Amino acid sequence: MDAIFEEYRAIIPDFSGFQGSLQRPMCTHLRINRLRIEPRSLLDRLERKGVKLERSSKIDDSLFFAPGLTSPGNLPEYFSGYLHPQALTSCLAAIALDPAPESFVLDLCAAPGGKTSHVAQLMGNTGLIIANELYPGRHAGLGHTLSRLGVLNTIVTGYQAQQFPMKQRFDYVLADVPCSGEGRFRKIGENGFYQTRKSKLKLPDLQKKILLRGFDLLKEDGVLLYATCTYNPDENESVIQHLLTERDARLLPVVTGVSCEPGLTKWRGRRYDVQIRKSARFYPHRLDSVGFFMARIGRRT
Amino acid sequence: MIQWDSSWPELAEERERQHLFSQLEDRFGIPRSLFDGYLLFKREKSWSLVRNSSHIVAAAQFKVSMVGIRAFQKVGAYIKPTTRMLQIFGGAATRARIVLDENQLERLLGGERLCMDLDLDRGYVILTLGKHMILGAGFYARGELHSQIPRKELKIRMIRMPLE
């Protein structure tokens, strides 16, 4: 068997387990949308249809694996906005951000809207979210997700994330940046061949610019969450290190209630600030989801 | 006075706002007061609804492409509450709410009109599957009900499809 992501052998714990996880299809994962229905009611509805859900988080009772349910988008409950198919690790971003009700929130790279709508859910549809998405072609899909899920506290803008206007500062900023998407890869089906694209090399530069702008848009006591779905330290820890070098930033703990590994403090001869250990790496063999990286950041006081 | 960027839709005038929300109250029994905490904007033939917040003043400076959800749409002589508007607020309705079973819903989604003798004037109704799942709007006229639910989004095969 070819070892995919061989370059990460030294940094991913239980590398053979990780490799094995890439051979398996990912279990469907759902977020029950509290803006529209209470989890217990939806669980009862789906159970009557023969769909059994398994809770995926100890601290959040709206997140569930749905083994055997391959097309949740074909349920009337999907049309009615009761649920949203969303990878567990993707759901953890809003949980880690932990936005307070009535806050002013900026989601810098918002499409397709899963995380934005989750943030709205956690805020109980209060406050205001700016859902920014550069590509106009993605606005319709973003708007559809938000309206299907009953999100009423959001407006959509179309700025380049790294040039989002410095007109206002925000209580929370979510920077779920464009990335190489390595964490989504499973060695199955037609897409079972991972190819590194040349454009991947340009991503860290863009990610650094977006992160700096996101940080500059924070209020004094604001919180920023940087997230990617890649294992690549050049797109993760190196980007955070750049922020720590350029700005008075500090890492805050990432609390999600699920298993994760700490951020790296060295990679290919480079050393990172020790506080980057507070960031979180999520691996598919640990929680049967998309590989993810998150760092929660505040201003140094 | 909020200085809106020119990209924003126009804030609906109070008279227009009262007219639209009164329509919901008169037809469906959805209290007007339910919308006190919301802003209503108009762009061409549709109106959008967004939660009011102290942050709106700050957000008004940005160029926007969408604001909240589309709440109403002008359709001929009628102003139709959108599917999403009814799904979100239809739970507060006390009348003009029609409970469908799966057979009736399949027929409606197939383009049929259902004959129903209802004590209702011509106009929009709220369609639900069973008592609780609000699907969206229907239109009732002369003893016939037809669906206004977007058939691209709720397909017949979704009603009874095997789930695994």
XYZ file of C-alpha atoms in Angstrom:
465
model
C 0.000 0.000 0.000
C 1.318 3.436 -0.893
C 1.608 5.559 2.193
C -0.283 8.776 1.561
C 0.898 11.843 3.413
C 4.161 10.034 4.135
C 5.768 13.379 4.937
C 3.592 13.535 8.060
C 4.664 10.147 9.468
C 6.692 11.807 12.214
C 3.953 14.173 13.339
C 0.748 12.121 13.136
C 0.429 9.756 16.090
C -0.431 6.110 15.255
C 0.424 6.703 11.608
C -0.681 3.211 10.525
C -4.076 3.812 12.191
C -4.258 7.109 10.346
C -3.458 5.373 7.048
C -6.104 2.773 7.759
C -8.727 5.459 8.388
C -8.130 6.856 4.892
C -9.313 3.551 3.407
C -12.724 3.815 5.053
C -15.662 5.955 3.949
C -16.546 8.705 6.358
C -19.692 8.237 8.437
C -22.437 10.780 7.768
C -22.527 13.400 10.470
C -25.431 15.723 11.234
C -25.928 18.863 13.209
C -29.438 19.282 14.540
C -30.458 22.870 14.013
C -31.727 24.210 17.307
C -33.045 27.328 15.584
C -35.755 25.132 14.100
C -36.204 22.098 16.354
C -35.066 20.620 19.651
C -32.749 17.619 19.267
C -35.081 15.285 21.193
C -37.983 15.984 18.826
C -35.900 15.321 15.727
C -34.379 12.183 17.216
C -37.894 10.860 17.833
C -39.006 11.757 14.298
C -36.028 10.047 12.696
C -36.246 7.028 14.962
C -39.820 6.479 13.785
C -38.385 6.357 10.247
C -35.789 3.813 11.287
C -32.868 6.251 11.420
C -30.744 5.800 14.517
C -28.368 8.600 15.433
C -25.344 8.290 17.695
C -24.194 11.260 19.704
C -20.724 12.428 18.641
C -19.895 14.989 21.321
C -20.036 14.799 25.088
C -20.606 18.527 25.490
C -22.994 19.282 22.630
C -26.240 17.351 22.287
C -26.975 18.591 18.763
C -24.160 16.651 17.029
C -24.724 13.108 15.786
C -23.272 10.408 13.598
C -25.853 8.855 11.306
C -24.451 5.442 10.346
C -26.077 4.094 7.191
C -27.798 7.329 6.285
C -26.145 8.175 2.983
C -28.307 11.014 1.660
C -29.578 13.208 4.482
C -30.262 15.938 1.905
C -33.157 13.783 0.674
C -35.038 13.963 3.948
C -38.001 16.345 4.294
C -36.368 17.251 7.609
C -33.455 18.654 5.600
C -35.799 20.763 3.489
C -37.437 22.031 6.663
C -34.092 23.111 8.086
C -34.158 20.715 11.028
C -30.732 19.334 10.263
C -27.549 20.114 8.432
C -25.110 17.491 7.167
C -21.782 18.769 8.436
C -18.576 16.989 9.399
C -18.013 16.735 13.134
C -14.744 18.650 12.997
C -16.365 21.383 10.927
C -19.003 21.712 13.665
C -16.270 22.050 16.270
C -15.122 25.366 14.795
C -18.203 27.263 15.987
C -18.075 25.438 19.328
C -14.422 26.419 19.789
C -15.200 30.017 18.833
C -17.945 29.960 21.487
C -19.668 33.225 20.497
C -21.772 34.955 23.131
C -25.353 36.009 22.287
C -25.754 39.572 20.954
C -22.178 39.643 19.609
C -20.857 41.208 16.418
C -19.261 38.395 14.407
C -17.304 38.267 11.166
C -16.986 35.042 9.192
C -14.265 35.895 6.677
C -14.699 32.918 4.301
C -18.308 31.939 4.847
C -19.527 29.752 1.940
C -21.147 27.266 1.942
C -22.499 28.488 5.281
C -22.357 25.486 7.609
C -20.163 27.204 10.162
C -21.934 30.571 9.812
C -25.292 28.972 10.500
C -23.849 27.083 13.446
C -22.501 30.333 14.897
C -25.987 31.831 14.461
C -27.453 28.828 16.232
C -25.069 29.176 19.170
C -25.986 32.874 19.388
C -29.693 32.034 19.318
C -30.153 34.192 16.196
C -29.188 37.317 18.175
C -26.499 39.922 17.519
C -25.224 40.230 13.962
C -23.014 38.086 11.733
C -21.258 39.368 8.639
C -20.906 36.348 6.362
C -18.200 37.354 3.920
C -17.567 35.384 0.748
C -15.396 36.658 -2.064
C -16.899 34.619 -4.899
C -20.336 35.888 -6.009
C -21.042 32.461 -7.501
C -21.120 31.059 -3.982
C -23.507 33.664 -2.576
C -26.675 31.913 -3.735
C -25.646 28.652 -2.066
C -24.619 30.512 1.059
C -27.926 32.393 1.167
C -29.841 29.170 0.608
C -28.112 27.422 3.510
C -28.727 30.360 5.829
C -32.387 30.752 4.947
C -33.101 26.999 4.977
C -31.693 26.847 8.491
C -33.712 29.851 9.659
C -30.756 32.185 10.197
C -32.076 35.710 10.707
C -29.069 37.576 12.071
C -26.759 37.547 9.061
C -25.832 39.764 6.151
C -23.630 38.646 3.256
C -20.705 40.656 1.884
C -18.244 39.911 -0.922
C -14.860 41.340 0.027
C -11.480 39.706 -0.361
C -10.947 38.303 3.116
C -7.402 39.669 3.374
C -8.688 43.123 2.441
C -11.885 43.196 4.474
C -12.430 46.897 5.267
C -11.009 48.103 8.568
C -14.174 50.112 9.284
C -15.360 48.210 12.337
C -14.027 45.779 14.884
C -15.671 42.549 15.884
C -16.242 40.530 19.040
C -15.476 37.319 17.161
C -13.790 36.557 13.868
C -13.891 33.164 12.182
C -11.118 32.605 9.646
C -11.862 29.244 8.072
C -9.356 29.900 5.329
C -8.872 28.376 1.870
C -6.524 25.413 2.305
C -5.192 22.353 0.519
C -8.049 20.280 1.968
C -5.866 17.299 2.841
C -8.105 16.474 5.782
C -10.995 15.700 3.452
C -9.122 13.043 1.559
C -10.140 9.387 1.796
C -8.501 6.797 -0.450
C -11.786 5.487 -1.820
C -13.837 5.763 -4.997
C -12.897 7.803 -8.014
C -11.177 10.412 -5.934
C -8.879 7.925 -4.260
C -5.728 9.542 -5.512
C -4.270 12.504 -3.758
C -2.429 14.943 -5.925
C -0.559 17.888 -4.574
C -1.427 20.945 -6.600
C 1.118 23.604 -7.364
C -1.329 26.208 -6.083
C -0.923 24.636 -2.626
C 2.436 26.358 -2.374
C 0.761 29.770 -2.597
C -1.777 29.062 0.133
C 0.336 29.890 3.206
C 0.952 33.412 1.935
C -2.797 33.983 1.483
C -3.581 32.339 4.821
C -1.103 34.598 6.617
C -2.644 37.697 5.057
C -6.168 36.595 5.996
C -5.125 35.779 9.547
C -3.408 39.143 10.032
C -6.467 40.972 8.734
C -8.792 38.886 10.888
C -6.695 39.688 13.933
C -6.603 43.411 13.120
C -10.407 43.367 12.921
C -10.771 42.112 16.497
C -11.916 44.270 19.376
C -9.515 44.477 22.314
C -11.155 41.534 24.057
C -12.201 39.818 20.833
C -11.569 36.186 19.933
C -10.471 34.829 16.567
C -10.628 31.237 15.432
C -8.264 30.159 12.658
C -9.270 26.866 11.030
C -8.154 24.694 8.146
C -8.956 21.159 7.011
C -5.363 20.207 6.316
C -2.545 18.442 8.127
C 0.105 20.621 6.506
C 2.045 22.554 9.195
C 2.982 25.157 6.595
C -0.730 26.070 6.454
C -1.274 25.682 10.187
C 1.400 26.226 12.813
C 3.626 28.253 10.462
C 0.745 30.642 9.795
C 0.079 31.049 13.510
C 3.788 31.593 14.122
C 3.723 34.377 11.534
C 0.883 36.073 13.421
C 2.735 35.786 16.740
C 5.776 37.381 15.125
C 3.849 40.210 13.488
C 1.252 41.066 16.127
C 0.664 41.098 19.900
C -1.374 37.922 19.759
C -1.731 35.044 22.174
C -3.075 31.548 21.844
C -6.142 30.570 23.863
C -7.210 27.008 24.695
C -9.392 25.225 22.128
C -12.230 23.533 24.019
C -14.388 21.215 21.950
C -15.010 18.155 24.117
C -13.600 15.722 21.565
C -10.243 14.032 21.153
C -7.462 16.102 19.607
C -3.686 16.464 19.554
C -1.776 19.625 20.457
C -0.276 21.872 17.808
C 3.323 21.202 16.761
C 6.300 23.095 18.132
C 8.694 22.049 15.373
C 8.493 21.044 11.732
C 11.275 20.464 9.211
C 13.903 22.160 11.304
C 11.726 25.143 12.197
C 10.746 25.815 15.791
C 7.442 27.369 16.743
C 6.420 29.356 19.808
C 5.588 26.947 22.614
C 2.094 28.425 23.063
C 1.159 26.985 19.646
C 0.700 23.726 21.561
C -2.634 25.276 22.613
C -3.883 24.886 19.054
C -5.646 21.639 18.161
C -5.066 18.978 15.497
C -7.919 16.600 14.713
C -7.204 13.341 12.922
C -9.644 11.035 11.111
C -8.481 7.873 12.923
C -9.249 9.506 16.270
C -12.810 10.693 15.543
C -13.936 9.438 12.094
C -14.214 12.872 10.578
C -12.368 15.348 8.397
C -8.822 16.156 9.485
C -8.786 19.660 10.941
C -6.619 22.278 12.612
C -7.843 25.063 14.882
C -6.203 27.858 16.810
C -8.092 30.194 19.125
C -6.463 33.584 19.369
C -6.855 36.726 21.416
C -4.925 39.957 21.900
C -2.025 39.982 24.350
C -2.989 42.171 27.263
C -30.195 58.291 11.287
C -28.269 55.306 9.933
C -26.075 55.974 6.898
C -26.627 52.915 4.713
C -24.137 52.040 2.002
C -25.853 52.316 -1.385
C -25.638 48.533 -1.857
C -28.220 47.974 0.890
C -31.858 47.407 -0.061
C -34.215 50.162 0.978
C -35.556 50.079 4.523
C -39.320 49.541 4.228
C -41.475 52.458 5.293
C -43.510 52.005 8.451
C -46.788 51.947 6.510
C -45.527 49.208 4.216
C -44.149 47.258 7.129
C -47.454 47.445 8.975
C -49.298 46.367 5.828
C -47.192 43.254 5.342
C -47.213 42.145 8.949
C -50.942 42.923 9.290
C -51.478 40.644 6.327
C -49.790 37.810 8.223
C -51.839 38.591 11.313
C -55.147 38.848 9.485
C -54.678 35.768 7.350
C -52.760 33.440 9.649
C -53.128 34.910 13.136
C -49.359 35.435 13.388
C -49.061 38.396 15.800
C -47.521 41.551 14.343
C -45.614 42.009 17.569
C -43.543 38.950 16.677
C -41.665 41.153 14.207
C -40.936 44.060 16.521
C -37.291 43.052 16.794
C -36.728 42.848 13.049
C -35.858 45.180 10.191
C -37.655 44.855 6.875
C -35.933 45.876 3.632
C -37.346 46.161 0.143
C -35.606 45.496 -3.150
C -37.656 45.510 -6.344
C -40.455 42.962 -5.842
C -39.237 41.310 -2.682
C -38.725 42.121 0.983
C -36.081 40.728 3.291
C -36.116 40.378 7.047
C -33.167 40.599 9.415
C -32.919 40.634 13.197
C -32.420 44.176 14.457
C -29.294 44.682 16.501
C -27.188 47.495 17.852
C -24.500 46.289 15.398
C -26.610 47.186 12.358
C -25.279 50.752 12.497
C -21.750 49.417 12.120
C -22.723 46.949 9.408
C -24.485 49.660 7.398
C -21.088 50.840 6.125
C -20.342 47.601 4.303
C -21.271 46.725 0.743
C -23.772 43.906 1.010
C -25.131 41.349 -1.395
C -27.788 39.795 0.877
C -29.551 40.896 4.013
C -31.284 38.347 6.235
C -33.825 36.070 4.576
C -36.210 36.816 1.729
C -39.505 37.164 3.560
C -42.113 38.301 1.016
C -42.396 38.341 -2.741
C -44.851 40.204 -4.917
C -46.714 37.718 -7.108
C -49.267 39.425 -9.355
C -51.782 41.155 -7.119
C -50.659 39.206 -4.052
C -47.764 39.518 -1.705
C -46.648 36.012 -0.916
C -44.811 35.086 2.278
C -41.871 32.919 1.239
C -41.409 29.271 2.093
C -38.684 30.087 4.597
C -40.684 32.894 6.199
C -43.548 30.492 6.837
C -41.258 27.715 8.002
C -39.727 30.043 10.576
C -42.776 31.957 11.785
C -45.644 29.681 10.737
C -45.530 27.923 14.095
C -47.271 30.983 15.541
C -50.176 30.727 13.082
C -53.634 30.046 14.479
C -55.554 29.763 11.191
C -55.234 29.116 7.452
C -52.983 26.200 8.321
C -53.630 22.953 6.471
C -52.383 19.637 7.783
C -51.498 17.217 5.002
C -50.800 13.519 5.059
C -48.133 11.958 2.860
C -50.615 10.989 0.141
C -51.961 14.512 -0.150
C -48.477 15.991 -0.181
C -47.320 13.650 -2.938
C -50.305 14.628 -5.046
C -49.671 18.335 -4.496
C -46.003 17.994 -5.349
C -47.037 16.107 -8.472
C -48.883 19.225 -9.592
C -52.399 18.134 -8.666
C -54.944 20.420 -7.043
C -56.693 19.021 -4.006
C -60.402 19.647 -3.594
C -61.098 20.898 -0.083
C -64.097 22.581 1.404
C -62.549 25.049 3.825
C -64.031 28.027 5.587
C -61.373 30.281 4.101
C -61.219 33.168 1.667
C -59.102 32.910 -1.443
C -55.432 33.324 -0.600
C -52.317 31.760 0.807
C -52.322 28.991 3.379
C -49.630 27.307 5.433
C -49.013 23.663 4.544
C -47.744 21.242 7.144
C -46.853 17.565 6.941
C -48.509 16.132 10.005
C -49.212 18.624 12.763
C -45.760 20.067 13.217
C -43.551 20.076 10.120
C -44.218 23.329 8.285
C -43.414 22.948 4.601
C -44.342 26.327 3.172
C -47.182 27.980 1.322
C -50.148 26.726 -0.614
C -52.835 28.703 -2.394
C -56.519 28.097 -1.743
C -59.204 29.300 -4.145
C -62.696 28.090 -5.091
C -62.466 24.892 -3.067
C -59.095 23.902 -4.489
C -55.676 23.825 -2.929
C -52.447 23.897 -4.857
C -48.870 23.888 -3.711
C -46.443 26.798 -3.681
C -43.656 24.656 -2.250
C -40.542 24.747 -4.456
C -40.613 21.387 -6.210
C -36.898 21.535 -6.887
C -36.284 21.449 -3.175
C -38.975 19.111 -1.896
C -39.337 16.256 -4.344
C -41.982 13.559 -4.319
C -39.380 10.846 -3.830
C -38.252 12.500 -0.579
C -41.598 11.885 1.113
C -41.366 8.124 1.476
C -37.876 7.297 0.305
C -35.973 4.434 1.907
C -33.412 6.068 4.110
C -30.469 3.705 3.846
